[in-house]
CSV table of C-alpha atoms in Angstrom, one decimal:
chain,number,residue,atom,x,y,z
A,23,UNK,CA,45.4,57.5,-31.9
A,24,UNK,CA,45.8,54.4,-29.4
A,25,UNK,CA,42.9,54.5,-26.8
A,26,UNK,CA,44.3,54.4,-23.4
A,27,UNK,CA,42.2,52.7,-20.0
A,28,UNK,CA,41.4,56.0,-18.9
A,29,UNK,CA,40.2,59.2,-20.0
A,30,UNK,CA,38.6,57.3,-23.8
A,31,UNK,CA,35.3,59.1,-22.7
A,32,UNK,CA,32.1,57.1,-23.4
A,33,UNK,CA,32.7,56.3,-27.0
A,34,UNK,CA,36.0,54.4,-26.4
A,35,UNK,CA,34.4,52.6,-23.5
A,36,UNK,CA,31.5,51.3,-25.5
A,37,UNK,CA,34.3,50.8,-29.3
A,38,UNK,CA,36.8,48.7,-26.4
A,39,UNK,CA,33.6,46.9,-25.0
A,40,UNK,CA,32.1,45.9,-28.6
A,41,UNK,CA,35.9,44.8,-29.5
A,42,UNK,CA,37.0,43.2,-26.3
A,43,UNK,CA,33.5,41.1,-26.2
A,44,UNK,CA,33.8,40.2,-30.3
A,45,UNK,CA,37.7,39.0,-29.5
A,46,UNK,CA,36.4,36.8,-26.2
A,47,UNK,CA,34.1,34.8,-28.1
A,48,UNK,CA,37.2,33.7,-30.4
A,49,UNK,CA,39.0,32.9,-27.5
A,50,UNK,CA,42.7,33.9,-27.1
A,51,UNK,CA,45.9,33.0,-24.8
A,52,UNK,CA,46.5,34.9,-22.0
A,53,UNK,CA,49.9,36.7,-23.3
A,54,UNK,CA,47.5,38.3,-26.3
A,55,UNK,CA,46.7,42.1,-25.5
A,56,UNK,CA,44.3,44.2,-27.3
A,57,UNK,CA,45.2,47.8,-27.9
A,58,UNK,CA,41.6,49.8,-29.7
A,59,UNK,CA,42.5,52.7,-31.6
A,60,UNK,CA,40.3,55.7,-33.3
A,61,UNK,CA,41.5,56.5,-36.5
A,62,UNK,CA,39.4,59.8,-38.1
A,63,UNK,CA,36.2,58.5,-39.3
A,64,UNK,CA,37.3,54.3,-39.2
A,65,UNK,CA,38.5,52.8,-35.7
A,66,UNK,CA,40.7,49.3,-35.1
A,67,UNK,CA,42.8,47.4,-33.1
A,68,UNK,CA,45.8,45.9,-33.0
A,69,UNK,CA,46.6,42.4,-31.3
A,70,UNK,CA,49.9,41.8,-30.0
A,71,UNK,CA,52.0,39.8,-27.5
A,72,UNK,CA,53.0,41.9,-24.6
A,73,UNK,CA,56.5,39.8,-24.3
A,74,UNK,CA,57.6,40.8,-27.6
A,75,UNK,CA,56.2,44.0,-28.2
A,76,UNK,CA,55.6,46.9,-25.2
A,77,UNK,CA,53.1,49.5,-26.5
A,78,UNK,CA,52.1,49.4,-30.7
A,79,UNK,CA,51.1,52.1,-32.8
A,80,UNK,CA,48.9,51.8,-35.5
A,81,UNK,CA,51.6,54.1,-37.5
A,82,UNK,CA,53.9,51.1,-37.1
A,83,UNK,CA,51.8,48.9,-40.2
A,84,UNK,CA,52.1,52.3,-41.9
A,85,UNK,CA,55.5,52.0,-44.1
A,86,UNK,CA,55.9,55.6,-44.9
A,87,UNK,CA,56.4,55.9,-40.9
A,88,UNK,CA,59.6,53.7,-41.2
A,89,UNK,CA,61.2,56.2,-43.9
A,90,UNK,CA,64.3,54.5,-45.2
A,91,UNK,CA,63.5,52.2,-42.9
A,92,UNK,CA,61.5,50.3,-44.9
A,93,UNK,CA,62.8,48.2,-47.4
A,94,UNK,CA,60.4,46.4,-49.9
A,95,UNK,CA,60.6,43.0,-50.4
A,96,UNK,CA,60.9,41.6,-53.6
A,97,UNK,CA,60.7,37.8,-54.1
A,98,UNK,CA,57.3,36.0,-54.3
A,99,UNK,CA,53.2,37.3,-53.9
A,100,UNK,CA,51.9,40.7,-55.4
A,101,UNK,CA,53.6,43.2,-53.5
A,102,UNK,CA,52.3,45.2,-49.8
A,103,UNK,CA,55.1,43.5,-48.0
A,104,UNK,CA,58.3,45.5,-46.3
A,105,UNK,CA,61.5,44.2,-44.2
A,106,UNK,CA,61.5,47.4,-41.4
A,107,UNK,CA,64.7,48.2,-39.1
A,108,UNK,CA,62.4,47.9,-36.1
A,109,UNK,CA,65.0,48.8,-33.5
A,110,UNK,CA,65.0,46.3,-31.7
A,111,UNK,CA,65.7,43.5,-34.7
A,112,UNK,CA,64.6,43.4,-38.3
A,113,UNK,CA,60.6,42.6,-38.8
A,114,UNK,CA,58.7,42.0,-42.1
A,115,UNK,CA,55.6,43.8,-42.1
A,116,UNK,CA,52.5,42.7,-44.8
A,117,UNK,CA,49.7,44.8,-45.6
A,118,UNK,CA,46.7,42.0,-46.8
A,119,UNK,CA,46.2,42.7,-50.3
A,120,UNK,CA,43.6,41.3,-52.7
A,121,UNK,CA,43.8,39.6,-55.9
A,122,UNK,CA,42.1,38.4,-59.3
A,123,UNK,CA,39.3,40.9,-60.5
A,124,UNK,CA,38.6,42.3,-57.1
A,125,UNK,CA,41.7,43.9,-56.7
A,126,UNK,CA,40.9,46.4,-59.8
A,127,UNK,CA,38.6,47.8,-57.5
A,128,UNK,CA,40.4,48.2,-54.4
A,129,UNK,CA,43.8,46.7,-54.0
A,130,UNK,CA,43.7,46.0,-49.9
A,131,UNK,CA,39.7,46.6,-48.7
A,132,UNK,CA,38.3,43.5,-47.7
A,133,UNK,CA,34.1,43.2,-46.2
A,134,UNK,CA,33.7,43.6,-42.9
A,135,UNK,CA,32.5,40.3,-41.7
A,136,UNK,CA,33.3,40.6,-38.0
A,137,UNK,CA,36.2,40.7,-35.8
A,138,UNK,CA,36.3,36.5,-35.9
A,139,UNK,CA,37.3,37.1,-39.6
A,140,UNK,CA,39.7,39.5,-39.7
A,141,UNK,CA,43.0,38.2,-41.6
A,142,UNK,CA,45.6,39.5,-39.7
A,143,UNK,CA,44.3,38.6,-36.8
A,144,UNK,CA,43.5,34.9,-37.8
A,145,UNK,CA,47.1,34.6,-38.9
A,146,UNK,CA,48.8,36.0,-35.4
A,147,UNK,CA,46.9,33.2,-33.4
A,148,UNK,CA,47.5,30.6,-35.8
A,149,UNK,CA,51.4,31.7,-36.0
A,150,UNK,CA,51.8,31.4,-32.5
A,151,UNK,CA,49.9,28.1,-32.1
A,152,UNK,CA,52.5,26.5,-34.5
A,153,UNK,CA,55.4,27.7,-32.9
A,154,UNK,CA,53.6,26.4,-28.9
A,155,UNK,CA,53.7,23.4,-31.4
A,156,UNK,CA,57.7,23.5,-31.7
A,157,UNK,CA,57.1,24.2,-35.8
A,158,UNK,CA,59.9,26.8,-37.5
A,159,UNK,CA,57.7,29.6,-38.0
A,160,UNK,CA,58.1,33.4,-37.6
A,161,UNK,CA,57.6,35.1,-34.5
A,162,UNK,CA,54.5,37.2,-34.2
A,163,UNK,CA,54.7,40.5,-33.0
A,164,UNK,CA,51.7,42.2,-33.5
A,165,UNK,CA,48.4,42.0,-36.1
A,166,UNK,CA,46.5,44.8,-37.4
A,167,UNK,CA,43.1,46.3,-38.3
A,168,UNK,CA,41.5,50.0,-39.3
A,169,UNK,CA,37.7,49.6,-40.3
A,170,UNK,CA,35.6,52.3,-42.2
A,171,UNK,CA,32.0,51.9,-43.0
A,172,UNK,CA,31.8,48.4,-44.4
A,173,UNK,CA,35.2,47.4,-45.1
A,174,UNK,CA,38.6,46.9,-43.4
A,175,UNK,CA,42.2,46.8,-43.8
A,176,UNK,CA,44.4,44.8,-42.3
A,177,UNK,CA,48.3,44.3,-41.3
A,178,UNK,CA,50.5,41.9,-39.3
A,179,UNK,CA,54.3,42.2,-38.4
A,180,UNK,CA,56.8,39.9,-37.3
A,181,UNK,CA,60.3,38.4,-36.8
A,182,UNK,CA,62.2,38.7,-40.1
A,183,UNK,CA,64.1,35.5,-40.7
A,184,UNK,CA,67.7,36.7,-41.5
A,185,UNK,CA,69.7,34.3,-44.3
A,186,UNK,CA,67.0,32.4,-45.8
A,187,UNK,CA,66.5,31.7,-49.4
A,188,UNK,CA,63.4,30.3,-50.5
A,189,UNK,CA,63.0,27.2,-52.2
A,190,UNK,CA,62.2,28.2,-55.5
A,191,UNK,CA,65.5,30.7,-55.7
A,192,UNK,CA,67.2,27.7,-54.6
A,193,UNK,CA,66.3,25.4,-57.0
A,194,UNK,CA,66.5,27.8,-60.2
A,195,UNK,CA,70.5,27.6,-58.6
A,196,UNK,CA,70.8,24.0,-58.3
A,197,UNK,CA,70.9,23.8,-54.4
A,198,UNK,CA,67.3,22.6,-53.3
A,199,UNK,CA,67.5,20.2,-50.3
A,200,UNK,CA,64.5,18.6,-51.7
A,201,UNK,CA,64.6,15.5,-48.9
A,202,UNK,CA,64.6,18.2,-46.4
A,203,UNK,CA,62.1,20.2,-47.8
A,204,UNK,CA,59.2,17.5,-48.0
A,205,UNK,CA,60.6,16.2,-44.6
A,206,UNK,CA,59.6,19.8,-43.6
A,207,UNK,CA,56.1,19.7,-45.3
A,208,UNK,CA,55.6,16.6,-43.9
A,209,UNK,CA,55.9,17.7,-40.4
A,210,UNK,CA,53.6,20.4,-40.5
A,211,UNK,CA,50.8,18.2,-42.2
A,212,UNK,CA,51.4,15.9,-39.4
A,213,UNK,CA,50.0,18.6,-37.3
A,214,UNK,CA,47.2,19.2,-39.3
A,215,UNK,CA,48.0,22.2,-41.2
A,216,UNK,CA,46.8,22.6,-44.2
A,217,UNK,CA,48.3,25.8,-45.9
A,218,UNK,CA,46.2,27.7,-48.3
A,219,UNK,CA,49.5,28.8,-50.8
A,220,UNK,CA,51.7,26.0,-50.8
A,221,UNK,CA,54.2,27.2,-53.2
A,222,UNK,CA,58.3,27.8,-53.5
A,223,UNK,CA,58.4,31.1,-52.2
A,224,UNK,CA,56.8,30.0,-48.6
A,225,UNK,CA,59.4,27.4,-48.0
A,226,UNK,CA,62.6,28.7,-46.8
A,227,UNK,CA,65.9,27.3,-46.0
A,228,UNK,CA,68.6,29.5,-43.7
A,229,UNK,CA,72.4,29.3,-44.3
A,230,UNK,CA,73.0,26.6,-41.5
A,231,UNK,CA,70.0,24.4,-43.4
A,232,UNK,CA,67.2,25.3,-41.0
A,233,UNK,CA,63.6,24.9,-43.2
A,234,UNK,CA,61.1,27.1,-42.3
A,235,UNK,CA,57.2,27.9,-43.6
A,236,UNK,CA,55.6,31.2,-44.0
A,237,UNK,CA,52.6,33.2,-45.9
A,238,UNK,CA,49.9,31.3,-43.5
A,239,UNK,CA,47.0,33.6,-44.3
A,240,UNK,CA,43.8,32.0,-44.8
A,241,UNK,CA,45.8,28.2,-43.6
A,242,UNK,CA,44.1,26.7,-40.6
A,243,UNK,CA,44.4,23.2,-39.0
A,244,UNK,CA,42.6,20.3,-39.9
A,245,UNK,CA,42.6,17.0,-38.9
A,246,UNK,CA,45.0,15.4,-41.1
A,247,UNK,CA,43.5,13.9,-44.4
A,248,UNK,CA,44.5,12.6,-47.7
A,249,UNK,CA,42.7,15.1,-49.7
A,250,UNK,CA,43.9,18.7,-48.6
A,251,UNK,CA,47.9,17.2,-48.0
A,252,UNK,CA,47.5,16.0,-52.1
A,253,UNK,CA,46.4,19.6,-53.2
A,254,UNK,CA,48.6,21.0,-50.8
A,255,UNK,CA,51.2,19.1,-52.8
A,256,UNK,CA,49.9,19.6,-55.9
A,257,UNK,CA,50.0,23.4,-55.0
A,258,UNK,CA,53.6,23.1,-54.7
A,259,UNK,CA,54.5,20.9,-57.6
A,260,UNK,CA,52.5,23.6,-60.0
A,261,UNK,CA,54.3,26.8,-58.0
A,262,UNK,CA,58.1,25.2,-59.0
A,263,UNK,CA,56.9,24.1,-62.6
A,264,UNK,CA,56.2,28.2,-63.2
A,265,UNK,CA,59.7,28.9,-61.7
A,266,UNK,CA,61.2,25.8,-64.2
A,267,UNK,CA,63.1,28.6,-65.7
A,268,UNK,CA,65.7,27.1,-68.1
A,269,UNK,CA,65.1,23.6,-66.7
A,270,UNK,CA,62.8,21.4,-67.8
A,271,UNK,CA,59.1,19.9,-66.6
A,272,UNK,CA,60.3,16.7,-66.7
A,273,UNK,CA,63.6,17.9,-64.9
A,274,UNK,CA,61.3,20.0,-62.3
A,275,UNK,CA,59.1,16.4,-61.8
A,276,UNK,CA,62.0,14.6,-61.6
A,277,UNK,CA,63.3,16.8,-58.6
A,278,UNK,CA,59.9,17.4,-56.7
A,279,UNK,CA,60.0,13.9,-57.1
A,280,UNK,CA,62.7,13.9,-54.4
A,281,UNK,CA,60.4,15.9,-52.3
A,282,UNK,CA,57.7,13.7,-52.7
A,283,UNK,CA,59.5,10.6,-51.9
A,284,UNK,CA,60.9,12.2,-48.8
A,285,UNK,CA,57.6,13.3,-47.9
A,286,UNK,CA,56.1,10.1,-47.7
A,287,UNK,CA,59.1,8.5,-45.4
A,288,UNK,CA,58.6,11.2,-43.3
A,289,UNK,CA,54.6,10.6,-42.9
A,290,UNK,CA,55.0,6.8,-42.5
A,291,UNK,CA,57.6,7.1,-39.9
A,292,UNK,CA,54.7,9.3,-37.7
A,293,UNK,CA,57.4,12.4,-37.0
């Protein structure tokens, strides 16, 4: 249940205390709220942006709340994401799921590590640093956490981007806009960031041929260097060969070749 500014008792003022010091020392904008909850036996918080969203739940990053609401998405990554008739717009909500090995164990646990470290989190603030940065990213609405003993989970919802097919989908039809999409990659290493799953599913392209990046979990921003723009690259390059489909390598190479070449006008022009 949320925890409200009066009547928490002594326990809530000392859970909101611990959280709201742990949050200050990461430092956030002055539109960011903090809503604590209590949750049986594990407690959270969510982060949100008072602007967009009023009051959260912590049901909301539950998708059996949403009923028929919730719609699972498809395309792309291992699953634990949902398109949800939020009332007031669509939103795409993504539960933080592990992968490899670890996941046979438990599919969405993480290790507590501190607030500073908590995924959903990370991803609200850097979200809404790259669109004060003018980049064509989702809006944030509100991030997610619920920690018991010495692990978390963690969820983050958003604006869904209506129309968009992702680059990979386009390409396996024969309608990539490859200039634009290393144009588009371009600009966002030009602000430093360096995404940590570069692939064909994150880039997205709407109807009227608006680009747009997503899936920034774990990305930060860097001062731009050689090094982590090539493996971003790379990252991509490997992600379309997978989706070659009936096409070639040498066909796939051949087109991210446009990419590439676009890429690097882009970067030398400075914009």
């Amino acid at each position: 249940m949320p925890i409200g500014a009066a009547g928490i008792g002594n326990v809530g003022l000392r859970l909101f205390a611990r959280i709201a010091t742990l949050i200050g020392m990461t430092g956030f904008d002055a539109n960011e709220h903090l809503l604590p909850f209590r949750d049986g036996p594990g407690y959270g918080a969510i982060l949100f942006d008072r602007t967009q969203v009023r009051q959260p739940d912590p049901q909301w990053f539950d998708p059996a709340y949403w009923g028929d609401a919730a719609q699972v998405v498809g395309e792309g990554g291992r699953g634990g994401a949902w398109f949800i008739d939020f009332g007031e717009g669509d939103a795409f909500l993504r539960h933080y799921l592990r992968g490899g090995l670890v996941a046979k164990l438990s599919h969405d646990a993480h290790l507590w590590r501190g607030i500073q470290h908590v995924r959903s989190f990370a991803e609200f603030r850097l979200l809404r640093v790259l669109r004060n940065k003018k980049l064509p990213v989702p809006m944030p609405f509100a991030a997610w956490y619920r920690r018991e003993g010495l692990h978390y989970r963690a969820a983050i919802l958003m604006q869904r981007l209506p129309d968009v097919h992702s680059l990979g989908a386009l390409a396996a039809d024969e309608q990539a806009p490859w200039a634009a999409a290393g144009e588009l990659v371009a600009r966002f290493h030009r602000t430093g960031l360096d995404h940590a799953d570069l692939n064909a599913h994150n880039i997205l392209f709407d109807v009227a041929g608006q680009g747009w990046m997503i899936d920034f979990d774990r990305s930060r921003l860097r001062i731009p260097a050689t090094a982590w723009r090539e493996a971003n690259l790379l990252r991509l390059q490997r992600s379309l060969r997978k989706l070659a489909g009936r096409h070639s390598i040498a066909r796939v190479d051949a087109e991210f070749g446009l990419l590439r070449a676009a890429y690097q006008q882009a970067w030398d022009r400075g914009y």
